[in-house]
Every structure is written in structure tokens, then in C-alpha cells.
Amino acid sequence: MEFAEIAGYGHSEQQEPEDVKSVSGDGVCQEFFLQRLRRYITERISHFFPYINDSKYQVHFLLPEKFKAEKCGDFTAKVLKVRHPARYEKTSADLTAALIKGKVSGHVFSVLSEDGKKHIIAVLGGVEKVHSDDNRLEALYNNVHTMFRVMQEKYLYPEYFDNIERQSWLWREKGLPEEKISAMLKATNFNYEKVRKITGFYGNVQAYAGAAAYLMIKAVQSGHRDLVDSVEAFVLRRSAAMSESLLDTQNCILNCHYQVVKNLIIQIKDHGAAAYLDPQGWVDWKKLYDYTLSEVKNIDYTPHAIMDVRQKEGKLLQALSRQYPDRRQMLNILQWCPEYKSSKILQDFIEAQLFYLKNQ
């Protein structure tokens, strides 16, 4: 199945099978699209596996509509090879929660099996509605985002985080509570909080930027100019809308990827799709992962800015939004604040928000 089909390009009722056309209702259309989405992703997964699976790592893709909660116990013991009581109980609970949490947008977590291999479990999200091409792109975007989260489990500072995971499990299996484990990790790993926050930013932004870049590459590869325009508008609106999380004390900077996405779009359109493909014409996942992560690191947000964003930009924006509920007015006032002139984070936030307000 080609990208243009799954993205809704040239979609018409004539493309739907007779049994779908004869039955009305959003549920039928949604089910039909979900089948097409699964077919598209499954074809890509077979090409994706070699980038992950080896003697140390293995990824498992699960479909929440087919993988039932009652299978979690057997899957944990027989497939993941986790049998230690504490690890088995937590992994089974995490798997059950992941199936619920990832039903729409997807979810990824990992576990070290007792044979030393790191198993990565990826729940592929579905689709809530298919009333527009944006809804179709959203569903595909979420699935590709999940695949980049899988990439990070293997390639985003694995020496550091795999060691952290091993330490955590050793303490957990000795019966230590999570609060104590967290305190011990901070005490025994240099700059633990700093590394966790900065890599958390890199990981979150890379997964969203990677998904946006993938959609743009496939659109450019299709050769359809109006599809390129449609995908560009979608990923820019999506990233611009998510910039609002800068006002959120929990997520804050984690969703500030508008500027990265904008830069990636320019480069992909300039270079063409071939620069990001393997010799067979498939997307080279490792090349695209490295490329988008590099762009995230080049965004000019210093480690100190990332660490301090909640206390600085976050608090300022929360105070302004309470004083000026109208978003346009708040953005106008923000541009006159002294903090705006010295903060690239705030400058990018205003640009993203103005784009979203204009194009929502």
C-alpha cells in the first residue's frame, strides 16, 4: 500500500469495497481505515525489524484491538522470558496499562528479560475518527512516532539508560519501593536529574520531529505537489498546536518541536526524498533517526535553558495567560517583556502560536 492511499490522497467512495459502501455509519468507515492503516504499517515493520532486532534487543509490536489483556501473563513469561515474581508482576501490569494508554496514540516501554536481552514493547495506536485527511495523517503520524520511540530504546544513550534499568530492577527485586530506588539512582549516577531532563527533551522532540519528517519524505517521494502541501500544512499545524504545552508545568518544553519541524520541511523539500532512503527506496530508519536527532540538538536550546524552562519561561507564560486570557493579546504583551529578547524558547513559542492561530 502506498503512502498516498493511506494519507487519503485521491480517496473516493469507489475505492471502498462494496460491503463498506452499502453500510452507513462512522464505525464502518473507521474500521475500514484501521485495516488499511494496519496493512501499511505492517508492511513497513518487516523492513523496520533489522534496525532493532539483534542479540541484545528485540521489539514486539502489539495491536490493542487484537492483543487482549488476559494474554499479558503468558506473553510476559513465554515471549519476554520474565519469570522472577517481582519483575513478572510489574511487567504484566505495565503491559496491561500500555494496551489501554496506547489504544489511540501508541505507547512504548521496555524490560530486561532474565536472559539479558532488552525487549521493547510497542503498542500501535488506532484511530478515533476518519472524517478528514488530517485524521488519516494523524493516525499514521502517531504510529511513526511510536516507531521512533522504539528506535530511542536502542540508540538514545543506551549505555547510560540500560545500566539505569539494570540497577533499578536489581533494587526492585530486593523489595525496595520506587521512591527509594529513585533516590538511590540520583545518589549513584552523576548528573542523573540533568541527564534525564535533557535526554527527555531530545527524545520527545525527536520522536515528533521524526514522524513529521517521515510524512514529508513520503509526500515528496509520491511526486504529488498537492499532497506535499497538505502534509506540510498538517505537520506544521500539529507541532504549532503542541507548543501550548510550554504553559504546562508537567510537559512544558517537551513538545516544543515547531522550529525543528519547520527546518526539516525546508531541508526535505530542498534535498528531495532520495537523501533519506535506502538503495531499495524504503525510508532508512537509522539515517532518519540520526538526522532528526541532530536537528533537535542544533535547535540552540542550551542545557541550562532546558533545565530551567519550568521556572523561567513556564512560570512567566502561566502568569501572563492568567492576566491576559485572550491568546493574541497575551502574545503581543509577551513580545514587550525583557525575557522575550533573551529567550529563543519564547521567540519560537510566539512564532508557533501565531502560526497556529492563523491556520487552525
Short mmCIF file of N, CA and C in Angstrom, two decimals, residues 73-149:
data_model
loop_
_atom_site.label_atom_id
_atom_site.label_comp_id
_atom_site.label_asym_id
_atom_site.label_seq_id
_atom_site.Cartn_x
_atom_site.Cartn_y
_atom_site.Cartn_z
N GLY A 73 -0.07 -12.14 30.93
CA GLY A 73 0.72 -13.03 31.76
C GLY A 73 1.54 -14.01 30.95
N ASP A 74 0.90 -14.70 30.01
CA ASP A 74 1.62 -15.66 29.16
C ASP A 74 2.67 -14.96 28.30
N PHE A 75 2.33 -13.81 27.77
CA PHE A 75 3.27 -13.06 26.93
C PHE A 75 4.50 -12.67 27.74
N THR A 76 4.29 -12.23 28.97
CA THR A 76 5.40 -11.82 29.84
C THR A 76 6.33 -12.99 30.13
N ALA A 77 5.75 -14.14 30.43
CA ALA A 77 6.57 -15.29 30.81
C ALA A 77 7.19 -16.00 29.61
N LYS A 78 6.41 -16.21 28.56
CA LYS A 78 6.87 -17.05 27.46
C LYS A 78 7.61 -16.29 26.37
N VAL A 79 7.16 -15.07 26.07
CA VAL A 79 7.80 -14.30 24.99
C VAL A 79 8.91 -13.41 25.54
N LEU A 80 8.59 -12.67 26.61
CA LEU A 80 9.58 -11.77 27.20
C LEU A 80 10.54 -12.51 28.12
N LYS A 81 10.18 -13.74 28.49
CA LYS A 81 11.03 -14.58 29.34
C LYS A 81 11.31 -13.92 30.69
N VAL A 82 10.28 -13.34 31.26
CA VAL A 82 10.37 -12.72 32.59
C VAL A 82 9.61 -13.60 33.57
N ARG A 83 10.33 -14.18 34.53
CA ARG A 83 9.68 -15.11 35.46
C ARG A 83 9.88 -14.77 36.92
N HIS A 84 10.89 -13.95 37.22
CA HIS A 84 11.07 -13.53 38.61
C HIS A 84 9.79 -12.86 39.09
N PRO A 85 9.24 -13.27 40.25
CA PRO A 85 7.92 -12.79 40.68
C PRO A 85 7.73 -11.27 40.63
N ALA A 86 8.69 -10.51 41.17
CA ALA A 86 8.54 -9.04 41.20
C ALA A 86 8.57 -8.46 39.80
N ARG A 87 9.50 -8.93 38.98
CA ARG A 87 9.63 -8.41 37.63
C ARG A 87 8.43 -8.85 36.77
N TYR A 88 8.00 -10.10 36.97
CA TYR A 88 6.84 -10.61 36.23
C TYR A 88 5.59 -9.79 36.56
N GLU A 89 5.37 -9.53 37.83
CA GLU A 89 4.17 -8.78 38.24
C GLU A 89 4.17 -7.37 37.68
N LYS A 90 5.31 -6.68 37.77
CA LYS A 90 5.37 -5.30 37.28
C LYS A 90 5.27 -5.24 35.76
N THR A 91 5.95 -6.16 35.06
CA THR A 91 5.91 -6.16 33.60
C THR A 91 4.50 -6.45 33.10
N SER A 92 3.81 -7.41 33.71
CA SER A 92 2.43 -7.72 33.31
C SER A 92 1.52 -6.53 33.53
N ALA A 93 1.71 -5.84 34.67
CA ALA A 93 0.89 -4.65 34.96
C ALA A 93 1.21 -3.53 33.98
N ASP A 94 2.49 -3.33 33.67
CA ASP A 94 2.89 -2.30 32.71
C ASP A 94 2.31 -2.59 31.32
N LEU A 95 2.30 -3.86 30.95
CA LEU A 95 1.78 -4.26 29.65
C LEU A 95 0.27 -4.01 29.57
N THR A 96 -0.45 -4.35 30.62
CA THR A 96 -1.89 -4.11 30.66
C THR A 96 -2.20 -2.62 30.54
N ALA A 97 -1.43 -1.80 31.28
CA ALA A 97 -1.63 -0.35 31.24
C ALA A 97 -1.28 0.21 29.86
N ALA A 98 -0.23 -0.33 29.24
CA ALA A 98 0.20 0.16 27.93
C ALA A 98 -0.85 -0.09 26.86
N LEU A 99 -1.55 -1.22 26.94
CA LEU A 99 -2.59 -1.53 25.95
C LEU A 99 -3.73 -0.53 26.01
N ILE A 100 -4.02 -0.04 27.23
CA ILE A 100 -5.07 0.96 27.40
C ILE A 100 -4.56 2.35 27.01
N LYS A 101 -3.38 2.69 27.51
CA LYS A 101 -2.82 4.01 27.27
C LYS A 101 -2.51 4.23 25.79
N GLY A 102 -2.07 3.17 25.10
CA GLY A 102 -1.65 3.32 23.72
C GLY A 102 -2.71 3.03 22.70
N LYS A 103 -3.96 2.87 23.12
CA LYS A 103 -5.02 2.45 22.20
C LYS A 103 -5.18 3.39 21.01
N VAL A 104 -5.01 4.68 21.22
CA VAL A 104 -5.16 5.66 20.14
C VAL A 104 -3.81 6.16 19.64
N SER A 105 -2.98 6.66 20.55
CA SER A 105 -1.75 7.32 20.11
C SER A 105 -0.51 6.44 20.17
N GLY A 106 -0.61 5.25 20.77
CA GLY A 106 0.54 4.37 20.85
C GLY A 106 1.31 4.53 22.15
N HIS A 107 2.13 3.52 22.48
CA HIS A 107 2.90 3.56 23.72
C HIS A 107 4.07 2.60 23.61
N VAL A 108 5.21 2.96 24.22
CA VAL A 108 6.41 2.13 24.18
C VAL A 108 7.00 2.00 25.58
N PHE A 109 7.39 0.79 25.96
CA PHE A 109 8.18 0.60 27.16
C PHE A 109 9.09 -0.61 26.95
N SER A 110 10.04 -0.82 27.86
CA SER A 110 10.98 -1.91 27.68
C SER A 110 11.17 -2.66 28.99
N VAL A 111 11.70 -3.87 28.86
CA VAL A 111 12.01 -4.68 30.04
C VAL A 111 13.22 -5.55 29.73
N LEU A 112 14.08 -5.73 30.73
CA LEU A 112 15.21 -6.63 30.58
C LEU A 112 14.77 -8.03 30.99
N SER A 113 14.87 -8.97 30.06
CA SER A 113 14.49 -10.34 30.38
C SER A 113 15.61 -11.00 31.17
N GLU A 114 15.32 -12.16 31.71
CA GLU A 114 16.31 -12.83 32.54
C GLU A 114 17.41 -13.49 31.72
N ASP A 115 17.29 -13.45 30.38
CA ASP A 115 18.39 -13.93 29.54
C ASP A 115 19.30 -12.78 29.11
N GLY A 116 19.05 -11.56 29.65
CA GLY A 116 19.90 -10.41 29.38
C GLY A 116 19.50 -9.58 28.18
N LYS A 117 18.51 -10.02 27.42
CA LYS A 117 18.08 -9.27 26.24
C LYS A 117 17.08 -8.18 26.65
N LYS A 118 17.18 -7.05 25.98
CA LYS A 118 16.23 -5.97 26.23
C LYS A 118 15.07 -6.11 25.25
N HIS A 119 13.88 -6.32 25.79
CA HIS A 119 12.68 -6.44 24.97
C HIS A 119 11.94 -5.10 24.95
N ILE A 120 11.63 -4.64 23.76
CA ILE A 120 10.93 -3.36 23.59
C ILE A 120 9.51 -3.66 23.14
N ILE A 121 8.53 -3.22 23.92
CA ILE A 121 7.13 -3.49 23.61
C ILE A 121 6.51 -2.21 23.08
N ALA A 122 5.97 -2.27 21.87
CA ALA A 122 5.38 -1.09 21.23
C ALA A 122 3.92 -1.37 20.92
N VAL A 123 3.03 -0.64 21.57
CA VAL A 123 1.60 -0.72 21.28
C VAL A 123 1.30 0.28 20.17
N LEU A 124 0.77 -0.20 19.05
CA LEU A 124 0.45 0.67 17.93
C LEU A 124 -0.95 1.26 18.10
N GLY A 125 -1.04 2.58 18.04
CA GLY A 125 -2.33 3.24 18.20
C GLY A 125 -3.26 3.02 17.03
N GLY A 126 -4.53 3.31 17.26
CA GLY A 126 -5.54 3.14 16.22
C GLY A 126 -5.99 4.47 15.66
N VAL A 127 -7.28 4.67 15.57
CA VAL A 127 -7.82 5.91 15.03
C VAL A 127 -9.19 6.15 15.65
N GLU A 128 -9.44 7.40 16.05
CA GLU A 128 -10.72 7.74 16.68
C GLU A 128 -11.78 8.13 15.66
N LYS A 129 -11.36 8.81 14.58
CA LYS A 129 -12.31 9.25 13.57
C LYS A 129 -11.57 9.46 12.26
N VAL A 130 -12.29 9.33 11.15
CA VAL A 130 -11.65 9.45 9.83
C VAL A 130 -12.43 10.41 8.93
N HIS A 131 -12.89 11.51 9.51
CA HIS A 131 -13.74 12.44 8.75
C HIS A 131 -12.95 13.33 7.79
N SER A 132 -11.62 13.34 7.90
CA SER A 132 -10.83 14.22 7.03
C SER A 132 -9.47 13.61 6.79
N ASP A 133 -8.74 14.18 5.81
CA ASP A 133 -7.38 13.71 5.54
C ASP A 133 -6.48 13.95 6.75
N ASP A 134 -6.73 15.02 7.52
CA ASP A 134 -5.94 15.27 8.71
C ASP A 134 -6.07 14.12 9.71
N ASN A 135 -7.27 13.56 9.85
CA ASN A 135 -7.45 12.43 10.76
C ASN A 135 -6.64 11.22 10.32
N ARG A 136 -6.61 10.99 9.00
CA ARG A 136 -5.82 9.87 8.48
C ARG A 136 -4.33 10.12 8.72
N LEU A 137 -3.87 11.32 8.45
CA LEU A 137 -2.47 11.66 8.69
C LEU A 137 -2.13 11.56 10.17
N GLU A 138 -3.05 11.96 11.03
CA GLU A 138 -2.83 11.90 12.47
C GLU A 138 -2.58 10.47 12.92
N ALA A 139 -3.39 9.54 12.41
CA ALA A 139 -3.24 8.13 12.79
C ALA A 139 -1.88 7.59 12.35
N LEU A 140 -1.48 7.90 11.14
CA LEU A 140 -0.19 7.44 10.63
C LEU A 140 0.95 8.12 11.39
N TYR A 141 0.81 9.40 11.63
CA TYR A 141 1.79 10.19 12.39
C TYR A 141 2.04 9.56 13.76
N ASN A 142 0.97 9.17 14.45
CA ASN A 142 1.10 8.56 15.77
C ASN A 142 1.85 7.23 15.71
N ASN A 143 1.57 6.43 14.69
CA ASN A 143 2.25 5.14 14.56
C ASN A 143 3.74 5.32 14.27
N VAL A 144 4.09 6.27 13.41
CA VAL A 144 5.50 6.51 13.11
C VAL A 144 6.21 7.08 14.34
N HIS A 145 5.52 7.95 15.08
CA HIS A 145 6.05 8.47 16.34
C HIS A 145 6.41 7.30 17.26
N THR A 146 5.55 6.30 17.35
CA THR A 146 5.80 5.13 18.17
C THR A 146 7.05 4.38 17.70
N MET A 147 7.22 4.28 16.40
CA MET A 147 8.39 3.58 15.86
C MET A 147 9.68 4.31 16.20
N PHE A 148 9.65 5.63 16.24
CA PHE A 148 10.85 6.36 16.64
C PHE A 148 11.11 6.22 18.14
N ARG A 149 10.07 6.07 18.92
CA ARG A 149 10.26 5.78 20.34
C ARG A 149 10.97 4.43 20.51
#
